[in-house]
Coordinates of C-alpha atoms (C1' of nucleotides) in Angstrom, one line a residue:
Chain X
M1 CA -0.7 5.0 16.8
N2 CA -1.9 2.2 15.1
V3 CA -5.3 3.0 13.4
S4 CA -2.9 1.8 10.1
A5 CA -3.7 1.2 7.0
K6 CA -3.2 -2.3 7.2
P7 CA -6.7 -3.6 8.5
E8 CA -5.1 -4.7 11.9
R9 CA -3.8 -7.8 10.4
T10 CA -6.0 -10.4 12.6
R11 CA -7.6 -13.8 10.5
L12 CA -9.7 -13.2 7.9
S13 CA -13.0 -15.3 7.0
A14 CA -14.4 -16.2 4.1
E15 CA -16.5 -13.3 4.0
D16 CA -13.1 -11.4 3.6
W17 CA -11.9 -13.4 0.7
E18 CA -15.2 -12.7 -0.7
D19 CA -15.4 -8.8 -0.3
A20 CA -11.7 -8.5 -1.7
A21 CA -12.5 -10.5 -4.4
L22 CA -15.7 -8.1 -5.7
K23 CA -13.1 -5.2 -5.3
L24 CA -10.7 -6.7 -7.3
I25 CA -13.0 -7.4 -9.9
A26 CA -14.3 -3.7 -10.1
D27 CA -11.1 -2.4 -10.3
Q28 CA -9.6 -5.2 -12.6
G29 CA -12.2 -7.2 -13.7
V30 CA -13.1 -11.2 -13.5
G31 CA -10.3 -12.3 -15.4
A32 CA -7.8 -10.6 -12.8
L33 CA -9.4 -12.8 -10.0
A34 CA -6.2 -15.2 -9.6
V35 CA -5.7 -16.7 -5.5
E36 CA -2.2 -15.6 -5.1
A37 CA -2.6 -12.0 -6.3
L38 CA -5.4 -11.3 -4.1
A39 CA -3.3 -13.7 -0.9
R40 CA -0.8 -11.3 -1.4
Q41 CA -3.3 -8.0 -1.2
L42 CA -4.5 -9.2 1.4
G43 CA -1.2 -9.9 3.5
V44 CA -1.5 -13.9 3.5
T45 CA -0.5 -16.7 1.3
K46 CA -2.5 -19.4 -0.7
G47 CA -2.7 -21.6 2.4
S48 CA -5.2 -19.6 3.9
F49 CA -7.2 -19.6 1.2
Y50 CA -7.4 -22.8 0.0
W51 CA -8.7 -23.4 3.8
H52 CA -11.7 -21.5 3.4
F53 CA -12.4 -22.5 -0.8
R54 CA -12.1 -25.6 -2.4
T55 CA -11.3 -24.2 -5.7
R56 CA -10.8 -20.7 -7.5
E57 CA -14.2 -20.9 -9.0
A58 CA -16.0 -21.4 -5.2
L59 CA -14.6 -18.0 -4.6
L60 CA -16.0 -16.4 -7.4
Q61 CA -18.9 -17.9 -6.7
A62 CA -19.9 -17.2 -3.5
A63 CA -18.6 -13.7 -4.2
L64 CA -21.2 -13.3 -7.0
E65 CA -23.6 -14.9 -4.6
R66 CA -22.4 -12.0 -2.1
W67 CA -23.1 -9.2 -4.1
E68 CA -26.3 -10.0 -5.7
Q69 CA -27.5 -10.3 -2.1
Y70 CA -26.3 -7.2 -1.0
G71 CA -27.7 -5.3 -4.1
E72 CA -29.5 -2.0 -4.4
R73 CA -32.6 -3.4 -2.7
E74 CA -32.5 0.5 -1.2
V75 CA -33.0 2.4 -4.2
I76 CA -35.8 0.0 -5.3
S77 CA -38.0 0.5 -2.4
Q78 CA -37.3 4.5 -1.8
I79 CA -38.4 4.9 -4.9
E80 CA -41.3 3.1 -4.7
A81 CA -42.2 4.9 -1.4
M82 CA -42.6 8.3 -3.3
P83 CA -46.2 9.3 -3.7
D84 CA -46.4 10.6 -7.0
P85 CA -45.9 7.8 -9.7
R86 CA -44.8 10.5 -12.3
A87 CA -42.3 11.8 -10.2
R88 CA -40.4 8.4 -9.2
L89 CA -39.1 8.3 -12.8
P90 CA -36.8 11.3 -12.7
E91 CA -35.4 11.0 -9.3
L92 CA -34.8 7.3 -10.6
F93 CA -32.4 8.8 -13.2
R94 CA -31.2 11.3 -11.2
R95 CA -30.3 8.9 -8.4
V96 CA -28.3 6.3 -10.8
A97 CA -26.5 9.1 -12.2
H98 CA -24.9 10.6 -9.2
E99 CA -23.9 7.1 -7.6
L100 CA -21.9 5.8 -10.0
A101 CA -19.9 3.9 -7.6
P102 CA -22.0 1.1 -6.5
H103 CA -22.3 0.0 -10.1
R104 CA -18.7 -0.5 -10.9
V105 CA -18.9 -4.3 -10.1
Y106 CA -22.0 -4.4 -12.5
A107 CA -20.0 -3.0 -15.1
A108 CA -16.8 -5.3 -14.5
L109 CA -19.6 -8.4 -14.9
L110 CA -20.9 -6.8 -18.1
K111 CA -17.4 -7.8 -19.5
A112 CA -17.2 -11.0 -18.3
L113 CA -20.4 -12.6 -19.7
D114 CA -18.2 -15.5 -20.9
H115 CA -17.8 -16.8 -18.3
P116 CA -20.6 -19.1 -17.3
Q117 CA -21.0 -18.5 -13.6
V118 CA -21.4 -14.8 -14.2
V119 CA -24.3 -15.1 -16.7
P120 CA -27.1 -16.9 -14.7
V121 CA -26.6 -13.7 -11.7
M122 CA -26.4 -11.1 -14.5
A123 CA -29.5 -12.6 -16.2
R124 CA -31.4 -12.2 -12.6
V125 CA -30.5 -9.2 -11.5
S126 CA -31.0 -7.2 -15.3
Q127 CA -34.2 -9.2 -15.1
R128 CA -35.2 -7.5 -11.3
R129 CA -34.2 -4.2 -12.4
M130 CA -36.1 -4.4 -16.3
E131 CA -39.5 -5.4 -14.1
F132 CA -38.6 -2.7 -11.8
L133 CA -38.4 0.1 -14.4
T134 CA -41.6 -1.7 -16.7
T135 CA -43.8 -1.3 -13.5
I136 CA -42.7 2.5 -13.2
Y137 CA -43.3 3.2 -16.7
R138 CA -47.1 1.4 -16.4
E139 CA -47.6 3.9 -13.1
A140 CA -46.2 6.6 -15.2
G141 CA -49.2 6.3 -17.7
L142 CA -47.9 3.9 -20.5
P143 CA -49.9 1.3 -21.8
P144 CA -48.4 -2.4 -20.9
A145 CA -46.6 -3.1 -24.3
E146 CA -45.1 0.1 -24.4
A147 CA -43.7 0.2 -20.8
L148 CA -41.9 -3.1 -21.4
N149 CA -40.0 -1.4 -24.6
R150 CA -39.4 2.0 -22.9
A151 CA -38.0 -0.3 -20.0
R152 CA -35.9 -2.4 -22.5
L153 CA -34.5 1.2 -24.4
T154 CA -34.0 2.8 -20.6
Y155 CA -32.0 0.1 -19.5
S156 CA -29.9 -0.5 -22.5
A157 CA -29.1 3.1 -22.3
Y158 CA -27.8 2.5 -18.8
V159 CA -25.6 -0.3 -19.7
G160 CA -24.3 1.4 -22.7
F161 CA -23.5 3.9 -20.9
L162 CA -21.6 2.1 -18.1
Q163 CA -19.4 1.0 -21.0
L164 CA -18.9 3.6 -22.8
N165 CA -18.0 6.2 -20.2
F166 CA -17.0 3.8 -17.7
T167 CA -14.8 1.3 -19.0
L168 CA -13.7 2.6 -22.1
G169 CA -13.0 6.4 -21.3
L170 CA -15.2 8.2 -24.3
P171 CA -14.2 12.0 -24.7
R172 CA -14.2 12.6 -20.4
I173 CA -17.5 14.0 -20.3
S174 CA -17.7 17.0 -17.9
H175 CA -19.7 17.3 -14.9
E176 CA -21.9 20.4 -15.9
E177 CA -22.2 18.4 -19.8
F178 CA -23.2 15.1 -17.7
D179 CA -26.0 16.7 -15.8
A180 CA -27.5 18.1 -19.4
Y181 CA -27.0 14.7 -20.3
V182 CA -29.0 13.4 -17.7
E183 CA -31.4 16.1 -18.3
H184 CA -32.0 15.5 -22.2
M185 CA -32.5 11.7 -21.0
I186 CA -35.1 12.5 -18.8
A187 CA -37.2 14.6 -21.3
T188 CA -36.6 12.2 -24.0
L189 CA -37.4 8.9 -22.2
T190 CA -40.1 10.1 -19.5
P191 CA -43.7 9.9 -21.0
S192 CA -45.5 13.3 -21.5
Chain K
M16 CA -16.8 -33.3 -54.4
N17 CA -14.3 -31.5 -52.9
V18 CA -15.8 -28.0 -52.1
S19 CA -14.7 -29.0 -49.0
A20 CA -15.1 -27.8 -45.3
K21 CA -11.6 -27.0 -44.8
P22 CA -10.6 -24.4 -46.9
E23 CA -8.4 -26.9 -49.5
R24 CA -5.4 -26.6 -47.1
T25 CA -3.2 -24.5 -49.1
R26 CA -0.1 -22.3 -47.5
L27 CA -1.7 -19.5 -45.6
S28 CA -1.0 -16.0 -45.5
A29 CA -1.0 -13.7 -42.4
E30 CA -4.2 -12.2 -43.5
D31 CA -5.6 -16.0 -43.2
W32 CA -4.5 -15.9 -39.6
E33 CA -6.2 -12.3 -39.1
D34 CA -9.3 -13.6 -40.2
A35 CA -9.1 -17.0 -38.0
A36 CA -8.6 -14.6 -35.3
L37 CA -11.4 -12.4 -36.0
K38 CA -13.9 -15.0 -36.2
L39 CA -12.4 -16.7 -32.9
I40 CA -12.7 -13.7 -31.1
A41 CA -16.0 -13.0 -32.3
D42 CA -17.7 -16.5 -31.1
Q43 CA -15.3 -16.8 -27.9
G44 CA -13.9 -13.4 -26.6
V45 CA -10.2 -11.9 -26.7
G46 CA -9.3 -13.9 -23.9
A47 CA -9.3 -16.9 -25.8
L48 CA -7.0 -15.9 -28.3
A49 CA -4.6 -18.4 -28.1
V50 CA -2.0 -19.2 -31.0
E51 CA -1.6 -23.1 -30.4
A52 CA -5.8 -23.0 -30.3
L53 CA -5.8 -20.9 -33.7
A54 CA -3.5 -23.4 -35.2
R55 CA -5.1 -26.5 -34.5
Q56 CA -8.0 -24.5 -35.6
L57 CA -6.3 -23.7 -38.8
G58 CA -5.1 -27.6 -39.0
V59 CA -1.5 -26.4 -38.4
T60 CA 0.9 -25.5 -35.7
K61 CA 2.9 -22.6 -34.1
G62 CA 5.7 -23.3 -36.2
S63 CA 3.5 -21.5 -39.0
F64 CA 2.6 -18.8 -36.7
Y65 CA 5.6 -17.8 -35.6
W66 CA 6.8 -17.3 -39.1
H67 CA 4.0 -14.6 -40.2
F68 CA 3.9 -13.0 -37.1
R69 CA 6.3 -11.7 -34.3
T70 CA 4.1 -12.3 -30.8
R71 CA 0.6 -12.9 -30.1
E72 CA 0.0 -9.4 -29.4
A73 CA 1.3 -8.7 -32.8
L74 CA -1.6 -10.8 -34.1
L75 CA -4.1 -9.3 -32.2
Q76 CA -2.9 -6.0 -33.5
A77 CA -2.9 -6.6 -36.8
A78 CA -6.7 -8.5 -36.8
L79 CA -7.9 -5.5 -34.6
E80 CA -6.7 -2.8 -37.5
R81 CA -8.2 -5.2 -40.2
W82 CA -11.2 -5.0 -38.4
E83 CA -11.2 -1.6 -37.9
Q84 CA -10.6 -0.9 -42.1
Y85 CA -13.1 -3.4 -43.4
G86 CA -15.8 -1.6 -40.9
E87 CA -18.8 -0.5 -42.0
R88 CA -18.0 2.5 -44.0
E89 CA -20.9 1.2 -46.9
V90 CA -23.4 2.1 -44.0
I91 CA -22.3 5.5 -43.3
S92 CA -21.8 6.0 -46.9
Q93 CA -25.2 4.6 -48.2
I94 CA -27.5 6.9 -45.3
E95 CA -25.6 9.6 -46.2
A96 CA -26.7 9.3 -50.1
M97 CA -30.3 9.3 -48.8
P98 CA -32.0 13.2 -50.1
D99 CA -34.0 13.3 -47.0
P100 CA -32.5 13.9 -43.6
R101 CA -35.5 12.8 -42.0
A102 CA -35.5 9.8 -43.2
R103 CA -32.2 9.0 -42.6
L104 CA -32.9 8.6 -38.8
P105 CA -35.1 5.4 -39.2
E106 CA -33.9 3.7 -42.0
L107 CA -30.3 3.6 -40.0
F108 CA -32.1 2.0 -37.0
R109 CA -33.8 -0.8 -38.8
R110 CA -30.7 -1.4 -40.8
V111 CA -28.3 -1.7 -38.0
A112 CA -31.4 -3.9 -36.5
H113 CA -31.7 -6.5 -38.8
E114 CA -28.0 -7.1 -39.5
L115 CA -26.7 -7.9 -35.9
A116 CA -24.1 -10.6 -37.7
P117 CA -21.6 -7.7 -38.5
H118 CA -21.7 -6.7 -35.0
R119 CA -20.6 -9.3 -33.3
V120 CA -16.9 -8.5 -32.9
Y121 CA -17.9 -4.9 -32.1
A122 CA -19.9 -6.9 -28.9
A123 CA -16.8 -9.0 -28.1
L124 CA -14.4 -6.3 -28.1
L125 CA -17.1 -4.5 -25.8
K126 CA -16.4 -7.1 -23.3
A127 CA -12.1 -6.5 -24.0
L128 CA -11.9 -3.2 -22.6
D129 CA -9.3 -4.1 -19.8
H130 CA -6.8 -4.7 -22.9
P131 CA -4.5 -2.0 -23.4
Q132 CA -4.3 -2.8 -27.2
V133 CA -8.4 -2.8 -27.6
V134 CA -9.3 0.7 -25.6
P135 CA -7.6 3.3 -28.6
V136 CA -9.7 1.1 -31.5
M137 CA -13.3 0.5 -30.0
A138 CA -12.3 4.5 -28.9
R139 CA -11.5 5.8 -32.5
V140 CA -14.3 3.4 -34.1
S141 CA -17.1 4.5 -31.6
Q142 CA -16.5 8.0 -31.9
R143 CA -16.3 8.0 -35.4
R144 CA -20.1 6.7 -35.1
M145 CA -21.1 9.1 -32.8
E146 CA -19.9 12.3 -34.8
F147 CA -22.0 10.3 -37.5
L148 CA -24.9 10.0 -35.5
T149 CA -24.6 13.5 -34.1
T150 CA -24.7 14.8 -37.5
I151 CA -27.8 13.2 -38.7
Y152 CA -29.7 14.5 -35.3
R153 CA -28.5 18.1 -36.5
E154 CA -29.7 17.7 -39.9
A155 CA -32.7 16.5 -38.7
G156 CA -33.4 19.7 -36.7
L157 CA -32.0 19.4 -33.7
P158 CA -29.9 22.1 -32.0
P159 CA -25.9 20.8 -31.7
A160 CA -26.1 20.5 -27.6
E161 CA -29.5 18.4 -28.0
A162 CA -28.1 16.9 -30.9
L163 CA -24.8 15.4 -29.2
N164 CA -27.2 14.3 -26.4
R165 CA -29.5 12.4 -28.4
A166 CA -26.7 10.8 -30.1
R167 CA -24.9 9.9 -26.8
L168 CA -28.4 8.6 -25.5
T169 CA -29.1 6.7 -29.0
Y170 CA -25.5 4.9 -28.8
S171 CA -25.7 3.7 -25.5
A172 CA -28.8 2.4 -26.2
Y173 CA -27.2 0.2 -29.3
V174 CA -24.2 -0.9 -26.9
G175 CA -26.7 -1.8 -24.1
F176 CA -28.8 -3.7 -26.6
L177 CA -25.8 -5.6 -27.8
Q178 CA -24.6 -6.8 -24.4
L179 CA -28.1 -7.6 -22.9
N180 CA -29.6 -9.4 -25.9
F181 CA -26.6 -10.8 -27.6
T182 CA -23.9 -11.9 -25.1
L183 CA -26.1 -12.0 -21.8
G184 CA -29.2 -13.8 -23.0
L185 CA -32.2 -12.0 -21.9
P186 CA -35.2 -13.8 -22.3
R187 CA -35.0 -14.5 -26.1
I188 CA -37.3 -11.7 -27.5
S189 CA -39.3 -13.0 -30.3
H190 CA -39.0 -11.9 -34.0
E191 CA -42.0 -9.4 -33.9
E192 CA -41.2 -8.5 -30.5
F193 CA -38.2 -7.1 -31.9
D194 CA -39.5 -5.4 -34.9
A195 CA -41.9 -3.8 -32.2
Y196 CA -39.2 -2.5 -30.2
V197 CA -37.1 -1.0 -33.0
E198 CA -40.2 0.9 -33.9
H199 CA -40.7 2.3 -30.5
M200 CA -36.8 3.3 -30.2
I201 CA -37.7 5.1 -33.8
A202 CA -40.7 6.9 -32.2
T203 CA -39.0 7.5 -29.4
L204 CA -35.6 8.9 -30.4
T205 CA -36.5 10.4 -33.5
P206 CA -37.5 13.9 -33.5
S207 CA -40.7 15.0 -34.1
Chain G
dG11 C1' -2.3 -24.9 31.2
dA12 C1' -3.5 -29.1 28.4
dC13 C1' -5.6 -29.9 24.0
dA14 C1' -8.7 -29.3 19.9
dA15 C1' -9.9 -26.6 16.1
dT16 C1' -9.2 -22.9 13.6
dC17 C1' -5.9 -20.5 10.5
dC18 C1' -2.3 -20.1 7.9
dA19 C1' 3.2 -20.7 5.5
dT20 C1' 6.0 -23.4 2.8
dA21 C1' 7.3 -26.4 -0.7
dC22 C1' 5.8 -28.8 -3.5
dT23 C1' 3.7 -30.7 -8.5
dC24 C1' 1.1 -30.6 -12.7
dA25 C1' -1.5 -28.4 -16.7
dT26 C1' -1.1 -24.4 -20.1
dC27 C1' 0.6 -21.4 -22.7
dC28 C1' 4.0 -18.1 -24.8
dG29 C1' 8.1 -18.0 -27.7
dT30 C1' 12.8 -19.9 -29.4
dA31 C1' 15.8 -23.4 -32.1
dT32 C1' 16.2 -25.7 -35.8
dG33 C1' 15.3 -28.8 -39.8
dG34 C1' 12.3 -29.9 -43.0
dT35 C1' 8.8 -29.6 -47.1
dT36 C1' 6.5 -26.9 -50.4
dA37 C1' 6.6 -23.9 -54.2
dC38 C1' 9.1 -20.0 -57.2
dT39 C1' 12.6 -17.9 -60.3
dG40 C1' 15.6 -18.2 -63.9
Chain B
dC28 C1' 16.0 -28.5 -62.8
dA29 C1' 18.7 -26.3 -59.9
dG30 C1' 18.1 -23.5 -55.9
dT31 C1' 16.4 -20.3 -53.0
dA32 C1' 13.1 -17.8 -50.3
dA33 C1' 8.7 -19.2 -48.2
dC34 C1' 6.2 -22.0 -45.3
dC35 C1' 5.5 -25.4 -41.7
dA36 C1' 6.7 -29.6 -37.9
dT37 C1' 9.0 -31.1 -34.0
dA38 C1' 11.1 -30.3 -30.2
dC39 C1' 12.5 -27.5 -26.3
dG40 C1' 12.8 -23.8 -22.6
dG41 C1' 10.7 -20.9 -19.5
dA42 C1' 6.9 -18.8 -16.8
dT43 C1' 2.2 -18.4 -14.7
dG44 C1' -1.3 -19.7 -12.1
dA45 C1' -4.1 -23.4 -9.7
dG46 C1' -4.5 -27.2 -6.4
dT47 C1' -2.1 -30.6 -2.5
dA48 C1' 0.4 -32.1 1.0
dT49 C1' 2.1 -31.0 5.4
dG50 C1' 3.8 -28.6 9.4
dG51 C1' 3.6 -24.5 12.4
dA52 C1' 1.1 -21.0 14.6
dT53 C1' -3.1 -18.9 16.7
dT54 C1' -7.3 -19.4 19.2
dG55 C1' -10.7 -20.9 21.9
dT56 C1' -12.3 -24.8 25.7
dC57 C1' -12.6 -27.2 29.8

DNA sequence: GACAATCCATACTCATCCGTATGGTTACTG
DNA sequence: CAGTAACCATACGGATGAGTATGGATTGTC
């Protein structure tokens, strides 16, 4: 009878605050990250917060670092484990397309590129992903220069799609239409 | 001797405020749009502002509408005027690529998709551009469904590139490299 | 079960920014 | 050159949210 919605109301740790912060960022953006609002959502008051963190900035910093670490390393390693290099690209595309949920934080941070704290984090994450993509394209047969440009194009398309269909709600694309779009992407961006 | 930086310090109109607002949005984002800051920048005080506008929201609204109207109609009409349909795509790509300045407001608004006021504006603008792109792809020979998907892909790449290389400063791409990237885009996204 | 460390609540201060009230100044019109 | 309308300055009120101070409650440890 007490598997309640409230997470058992035990005392909180710094990690609890960081997770809550990330959730709030994913839902309402970095700008909505206010300590009193977070405290209400966690069922406590500011007094708790300022015991765990020195300032609001410190929380944001910790949350960002946490997100960067807990990043999607699984995807990268799983893709790299595939034997056939040519099969990696389509698999990566379909994978990313079908689990957009983990990318909600990334999409939110994309809209917060004016905050000095998020820029370096996003730069590192985006850079790593871009390099991974470039490698895959080289392994798929593209010469270095072309692989880099194709990776730029592909990753830009990913970022743009997040903004247009995730954040902005451009004419709600249906499920079948979305699948068709993904296949179109694969056909267009995969080296023949 | 008096072609001064200060724009002659005559009295201000509502349009002056809207232009200043757009400039500030392009530079520092929608979140930085504060009336006292704007007033300082214009060399006046709040008293002036609240004569021209009822509220801060009203200014944002007016500025957005102004931006939407003064939009890049020239580009679209000029491209449509080209006789050879197949030549339109490359020309459009190169044009957009070489004058990124007018797209700074669009990039800034992209980061403000949580504000209820900007969503409808961005939806309309993006929708119009997407439809234009779709038409061009059809005229270039793609069947309707494929033209739509290709337009989605192309426009996503545009939006994503804005975010990655404009707002975020991913490893500052050189001028030559950028040109090569644009040509790669054309080669990849233009129907053979 | 006492005592210290950890965690949290309450009650403030302070800065910022939106909006209002009101009176002054500049430009236009007959 | 009046007088009116357009424009702006100054000085307020009120809301919001960050950060501080301090005492109380809870948890572990000898």
